[in-house]
CSV table of C-alpha atoms in Angstrom, one decimal:
chain,number,residue,atom,x,y,z
A,1,MET,CA,-0.4,-27.1,7.7
A,2,ASN,CA,-4.0,-27.4,5.4
A,3,ALA,CA,-5.5,-24.8,3.6
A,4,PRO,CA,-8.3,-24.1,4.9
A,5,SER,CA,-11.4,-23.7,2.4
A,6,VAL,CA,-12.8,-19.9,1.9
A,7,ARG,CA,-16.6,-20.2,2.7
A,8,ALA,CA,-17.0,-16.6,2.5
A,9,LEU,CA,-15.8,-13.4,1.9
A,10,GLY,CA,-17.4,-9.4,2.5
A,11,LEU,CA,-16.5,-6.3,2.0
A,12,ILE,CA,-17.2,-3.1,1.4
A,13,SER,CA,-14.6,-0.3,1.1
A,14,GLY,CA,-14.5,3.6,-0.1
A,15,TRP,CA,-14.9,1.7,-3.8
A,16,GLY,CA,-18.0,0.3,-3.1
A,17,ASP,CA,-19.7,-3.1,-2.1
A,18,GLY,CA,-17.9,-5.9,-3.1
A,19,VAL,CA,-14.8,-7.4,-5.0
A,20,GLU,CA,-16.5,-5.6,-7.6
A,21,ALA,CA,-15.8,-1.6,-6.9
A,22,ILE,CA,-11.8,-2.5,-6.6
A,23,PRO,CA,-10.6,-0.4,-9.6
A,24,ALA,CA,-8.2,-1.9,-12.2
A,25,ASP,CA,-5.4,1.5,-10.7
A,26,ALA,CA,-6.9,3.1,-7.7
A,27,THR,CA,-4.8,6.7,-8.2
A,28,SER,CA,-6.8,7.2,-11.4
A,29,ALA,CA,-9.5,6.2,-10.4
A,30,ALA,CA,-9.2,8.7,-6.7
A,31,ALA,CA,-9.7,11.4,-9.2
A,32,GLY,CA,-6.8,13.3,-7.1
A,33,ARG,CA,-9.0,12.3,-3.1
A,34,PRO,CA,-6.5,11.6,-1.0
A,35,LEU,CA,-8.9,9.6,1.3
A,36,LEU,CA,-12.4,7.8,0.6
A,37,SER,CA,-14.5,7.3,3.6
A,38,LEU,CA,-16.9,4.5,4.2
A,39,GLY,CA,-19.3,7.1,5.9
A,40,ARG,CA,-21.2,5.7,8.4
A,41,PRO,CA,-23.9,2.8,7.9
A,42,PRO,CA,-27.5,4.4,8.0
A,43,VAL,CA,-27.9,1.3,11.6
A,44,GLU,CA,-30.4,2.0,13.9
A,45,GLY,CA,-31.1,0.5,17.5
A,46,GLU,CA,-30.1,2.8,21.2
A,47,ARG,CA,-27.9,-0.4,21.2
A,48,PHE,CA,-25.7,1.2,18.8
A,49,ARG,CA,-26.4,5.2,19.2
A,50,ARG,CA,-22.7,6.0,21.4
A,51,ALA,CA,-21.1,2.9,18.5
A,52,THR,CA,-18.3,4.6,16.8
A,53,ARG,CA,-18.3,3.7,13.0
A,54,GLU,CA,-15.4,0.6,12.4
A,55,CYS,CA,-18.4,-1.6,15.0
A,56,LEU,CA,-21.3,-0.6,13.5
A,57,TRP,CA,-19.0,-1.2,9.9
A,58,ALA,CA,-18.0,-4.5,11.6
A,59,LEU,CA,-21.3,-5.5,12.1
A,60,ALA,CA,-22.2,-4.6,8.6
A,61,VAL,CA,-19.8,-6.2,6.9
A,62,VAL,CA,-20.4,-9.6,8.1
A,63,GLU,CA,-23.9,-9.0,7.2
A,64,ARG,CA,-22.5,-9.4,3.8
A,65,MET,CA,-20.2,-11.3,3.9
A,66,LEU,CA,-23.9,-13.9,5.8
A,67,GLU,CA,-25.1,-13.4,2.2
A,68,ASP,CA,-22.1,-14.4,-0.2
A,69,GLY,CA,-21.8,-17.4,2.2
A,70,ARG,CA,-25.8,-17.9,2.1
A,71,ALA,CA,-26.5,-18.4,5.2
A,72,GLU,CA,-28.5,-16.9,8.4
A,73,ARG,CA,-26.7,-15.6,11.2
A,74,GLU,CA,-26.9,-19.4,12.9
A,75,ALA,CA,-24.6,-20.7,11.1
A,76,ILE,CA,-21.7,-19.2,13.1
A,77,ALA,CA,-23.5,-18.2,16.4
A,78,GLY,CA,-22.0,-20.3,19.7
A,79,GLU,CA,-18.3,-22.0,20.2
A,80,GLY,CA,-17.5,-23.4,17.4
A,81,THR,CA,-16.8,-20.1,15.2
A,82,ALA,CA,-13.3,-18.1,15.6
A,83,LEU,CA,-13.1,-14.8,15.7
A,84,LEU,CA,-9.9,-12.5,15.0
A,85,PHE,CA,-9.7,-9.3,14.3
A,86,VAL,CA,-6.9,-8.0,12.7
A,87,THR,CA,-6.6,-3.9,12.2
A,88,ALA,CA,-3.9,-0.9,12.2
A,89,ALA,CA,-6.2,1.9,12.5
A,90,ALA,CA,-8.9,1.1,13.6
A,91,TYR,CA,-9.1,2.2,17.1
A,92,ALA,CA,-6.6,5.3,16.3
A,93,ALA,CA,-10.5,7.9,16.0
A,94,SER,CA,-11.7,6.8,19.4
A,95,ASN,CA,-8.5,7.3,21.3
A,96,ARG,CA,-8.4,10.9,19.8
A,97,ALA,CA,-11.4,11.7,20.7
A,98,PHE,CA,-11.0,10.9,24.2
A,99,ILE,CA,-7.8,12.3,24.4
A,100,GLU,CA,-8.9,15.7,23.0
A,101,GLY,CA,-11.6,15.0,25.6
A,102,SER,CA,-14.8,15.5,23.4
A,103,GLY,CA,-15.7,11.6,23.8
A,104,GLY,CA,-15.9,12.0,27.2
A,105,GLY,CA,-16.0,8.9,30.4
A,106,THR,CA,-18.8,6.9,28.5
A,107,HIS,CA,-17.4,6.0,25.7
A,108,PHE,CA,-13.8,5.2,27.3
A,109,ALA,CA,-14.4,1.4,26.2
A,110,TYR,CA,-14.3,2.9,22.4
A,111,THR,CA,-10.5,2.9,22.7
A,112,ALA,CA,-9.9,-0.1,22.9
A,113,PRO,CA,-9.5,-2.5,18.9
A,114,ALA,CA,-11.3,-4.6,22.1
A,115,VAL,CA,-14.6,-2.9,20.9
A,116,VAL,CA,-14.6,-4.0,17.7
A,117,PRO,CA,-14.8,-7.8,18.1
A,118,ALA,CA,-16.7,-7.5,21.3
A,119,GLU,CA,-19.4,-5.7,19.2
A,120,VAL,CA,-19.4,-8.1,16.5
A,121,ALA,CA,-19.5,-11.6,19.5
A,122,ILE,CA,-22.6,-9.6,21.8
A,123,GLU,CA,-25.0,-9.6,18.2
A,124,PHE,CA,-24.1,-12.4,16.0
A,125,GLY,CA,-23.5,-14.6,18.9
A,126,VAL,CA,-19.7,-16.2,18.2
A,127,ARG,CA,-18.9,-17.7,21.0
A,128,GLY,CA,-15.5,-19.6,20.4
A,129,PRO,CA,-12.0,-18.6,20.5
A,130,SER,CA,-11.0,-15.2,20.1
A,131,ALA,CA,-8.1,-13.1,18.7
A,132,ILE,CA,-6.6,-9.0,18.2
A,133,PHE,CA,-3.7,-9.0,15.5
A,134,ILE,CA,-2.2,-5.2,15.7
A,135,GLY,CA,-0.7,-4.4,12.6
A,136,GLY,CA,-0.9,-3.7,8.6
A,137,PRO,CA,-1.2,-7.1,5.9
A,138,PRO,CA,1.4,-9.0,7.4
A,139,ALA,CA,-0.7,-8.8,11.6
A,140,THR,CA,-3.6,-10.4,8.6
A,141,LEU,CA,-1.3,-13.5,7.4
A,142,ARG,CA,-0.8,-14.6,10.8
A,143,ALA,CA,-4.4,-13.7,11.9
A,144,ILE,CA,-5.3,-16.5,8.4
A,145,TRP,CA,-2.2,-18.2,9.0
A,146,HIS,CA,-3.8,-19.1,12.8
A,147,ALA,CA,-7.1,-19.2,11.6
A,148,ALA,CA,-6.1,-22.5,10.3
A,149,THR,CA,-4.0,-23.6,13.1
A,150,LEU,CA,-7.1,-23.8,14.8
A,151,LEU,CA,-9.1,-25.2,11.9
A,152,ASP,CA,-6.4,-27.4,11.2
A,153,ARG,CA,-6.1,-28.4,15.3
A,154,ARG,CA,-9.9,-29.1,15.2
A,155,VAL,CA,-10.8,-26.0,18.5
A,156,CYS,CA,-13.6,-24.6,15.8
A,157,ASP,CA,-15.5,-25.4,13.3
A,158,ARG,CA,-14.8,-22.5,11.1
A,159,ALA,CA,-13.3,-19.1,11.3
A,160,ILE,CA,-14.0,-15.8,10.6
A,161,VAL,CA,-10.9,-13.3,10.0
A,162,LEU,CA,-12.0,-9.4,10.2
A,163,ALA,CA,-10.0,-6.7,9.5
A,164,VAL,CA,-11.6,-2.8,9.4
A,165,GLU,CA,-9.6,0.2,8.5
A,166,THR,CA,-10.8,4.0,9.2
A,167,PHE,CA,-8.7,7.1,8.5
A,168,GLU,CA,-10.9,10.5,8.2
A,169,GLU,CA,-11.4,11.5,11.7
A,170,CYS,CA,-7.3,10.7,11.5
A,171,ALA,CA,-7.6,12.1,8.5
A,172,ASP,CA,-4.9,15.4,8.9
A,173,LEU,CA,-2.7,13.1,10.6
A,174,TYR,CA,-1.5,11.0,8.3
A,175,ALA,CA,-1.3,14.4,5.9
A,176,ARG,CA,1.4,15.2,8.3
A,177,GLY,CA,3.5,11.9,7.7
A,178,PRO,CA,2.3,11.1,4.2
A,179,ARG,CA,5.2,8.9,3.6
A,180,TRP,CA,4.3,6.0,6.2
A,181,THR,CA,1.5,5.5,3.2
A,182,VAL,CA,0.4,5.6,-0.3
A,183,ARG,CA,-2.0,7.2,-1.6
A,184,PRO,CA,-5.5,7.4,-1.5
A,185,LEU,CA,-6.0,6.5,1.8
A,186,VAL,CA,-9.2,3.9,1.5
A,187,GLU,CA,-11.4,3.0,4.7
A,188,THR,CA,-12.2,-0.9,4.4
A,189,ALA,CA,-14.1,-3.7,6.0
A,190,ALA,CA,-13.8,-7.2,5.1
A,191,ALA,CA,-15.1,-10.3,7.1
A,192,LEU,CA,-13.9,-13.9,4.9
A,193,TRP,CA,-15.3,-17.1,6.5
A,194,LEU,CA,-12.9,-19.0,7.0
A,195,GLU,CA,-13.6,-23.8,6.9
A,196,ARG,CA,-11.7,-26.8,7.0
A,197,GLY,CA,-10.0,-28.2,3.3
A,198,HIS,CA,-8.0,-29.8,2.6
A,199,GLY,CA,-4.8,-27.8,0.9
A,200,THR,CA,-1.7,-27.0,1.8
A,201,LEU,CA,-0.5,-23.4,3.4
A,202,ALA,CA,2.7,-22.2,4.5
A,203,LEU,CA,4.4,-19.0,5.8
A,204,ASP,CA,7.5,-18.0,5.8
A,205,GLY,CA,8.6,-21.8,7.9
A,206,GLY,CA,6.2,-20.6,10.5
A,207,ARG,CA,7.2,-17.2,10.6
A,208,VAL,CA,7.2,-13.5,9.7
A,209,ALA,CA,10.7,-13.0,7.9
A,210,ARG,CA,12.0,-9.1,7.7
A,211,GLY,CA,13.1,-7.7,3.9
A,212,ARG,CA,12.7,-7.0,0.8
A,213,GLY,CA,11.9,-9.6,-1.1
A,214,THR,CA,7.7,-9.7,-1.0
A,215,ALA,CA,7.3,-6.4,-1.7
A,216,GLY,CA,7.3,-6.1,-5.0
A,217,ARG,CA,4.2,-8.0,-5.6
A,218,ALA,CA,2.7,-6.7,-2.7
A,219,SER,CA,3.4,-2.7,-4.0
A,220,ARG,CA,1.0,-4.2,-7.1
A,221,LEU,CA,-1.6,-5.0,-5.2
A,222,ARG,CA,-1.7,-1.2,-2.9
A,223,GLU,CA,-1.8,0.5,-6.8
A,224,ARG,CA,-4.7,-1.4,-7.4
A,225,LEU,CA,-6.6,-1.1,-3.4
A,226,GLY,CA,-5.7,1.9,-2.2
A,227,ASP,CA,-3.9,1.7,0.7
A,228,THR,CA,-6.3,-0.2,2.7
A,229,PHE,CA,-3.2,-1.2,6.3
A,230,ALA,CA,-4.8,-5.5,7.4
A,231,CYS,CA,-7.5,-5.0,4.1
A,232,GLU,CA,-5.3,-5.3,2.0
A,233,PRO,CA,-5.0,-9.6,2.2
A,234,LEU,CA,-8.8,-9.5,2.3
A,235,ALA,CA,-9.2,-7.9,-0.5
A,236,ALA,CA,-7.1,-9.9,-2.8
A,237,VAL,CA,-8.4,-13.3,-1.8
A,238,GLY,CA,-12.3,-11.9,-2.8
A,239,LEU,CA,-10.0,-11.2,-6.2
A,240,TRP,CA,-8.8,-14.3,-6.0
A,241,ARG,CA,-11.7,-15.6,-5.9
A,242,ARG,CA,-13.5,-13.7,-7.9
A,243,GLU,CA,-10.8,-14.3,-10.9
A,244,ALA,CA,-9.9,-17.9,-10.7
A,245,ALA,CA,-6.9,-16.9,-11.8
A,246,ALA,CA,-5.0,-20.4,-10.8
A,247,ASP,CA,-5.0,-22.9,-8.2
A,248,THR,CA,-1.8,-21.0,-5.8
A,249,LEU,CA,-2.2,-17.8,-4.1
A,250,VAL,CA,0.8,-16.4,-3.7
A,251,LEU,CA,0.2,-13.1,-0.6
A,252,ASP,CA,2.4,-10.8,0.4
A,253,GLY,CA,2.8,-8.1,3.3
A,254,ALA,CA,4.4,-5.5,4.0
A,255,TRP,CA,4.8,-3.0,6.4
A,256,GLN,CA,6.8,-0.6,8.3
A,257,GLY,CA,9.8,-2.4,7.1
A,258,GLU,CA,7.7,-5.9,8.2
A,259,THR,CA,7.4,-8.8,5.3
A,260,ALA,CA,5.7,-11.8,5.6
A,261,HIS,CA,4.4,-14.3,2.3
A,262,LEU,CA,1.9,-16.5,2.4
A,263,MET,CA,1.8,-19.3,-0.9
A,264,TRP,CA,-2.6,-21.5,-0.1
A,265,GLN,CA,-2.7,-23.9,-2.7
A,266,LYS,CA,-6.4,-25.0,-2.9
A,267,GLY,CA,-7.0,-28.6,-2.3
A,268,ALA,CA,-8.6,-31.4,-4.9
A,269,GLY,CA,-11.5,-32.1,-1.9
């Protein structure tokens, strides 16, 4: 598979704005805090009055992506842009609010994961292919692979892989099952803008493998980031771009006993 090229990346996390805010060690930087929240972004407009935090942070991080790429909104508008959304937890808060009766019928639409990419598509005029992936880092690796496939087959001119993870509204639920997560939990939003490239990309021979082979590298990355669920691989791409350590990026994702392995080789062109 031809590897895509990275045009731009937006990243906002509980650590701060951008890859530069990521600490060397999440546990030390958290100083005992179990969760680092993003809060609520200051977005104005009647259309966003009822929007959930995950929707608002999705919009904010796409804006950051455009800033990183020095591009205007028109650059991603239209049918030539594919939008692939990944999350493991971002719709949990709206579902909890609805189930517990505080959301009301007005908020029912926000219980679906599709509302996040829908808000992005409406706001930025994205009308190309779309897909939703539910899960942790392995799901994000599949989303990157799918984006590369769409680009390679010229189904689209560019693809945005968007991931948003929020935890604050369900913090007590995560506290009841600490063995399923790593502390600290770090709310994160990331948007990766991909275009056609000249390298090579391989995802476990095009499938997801189960086992222990890649869990080690994924765990080491998590020690630096904290637990960001589906945003982890996109943060890793950001670190790769910033540190320019090698021409090959090895992305490993581990989630609930599932592992996936993506090898991304830069091209010469």
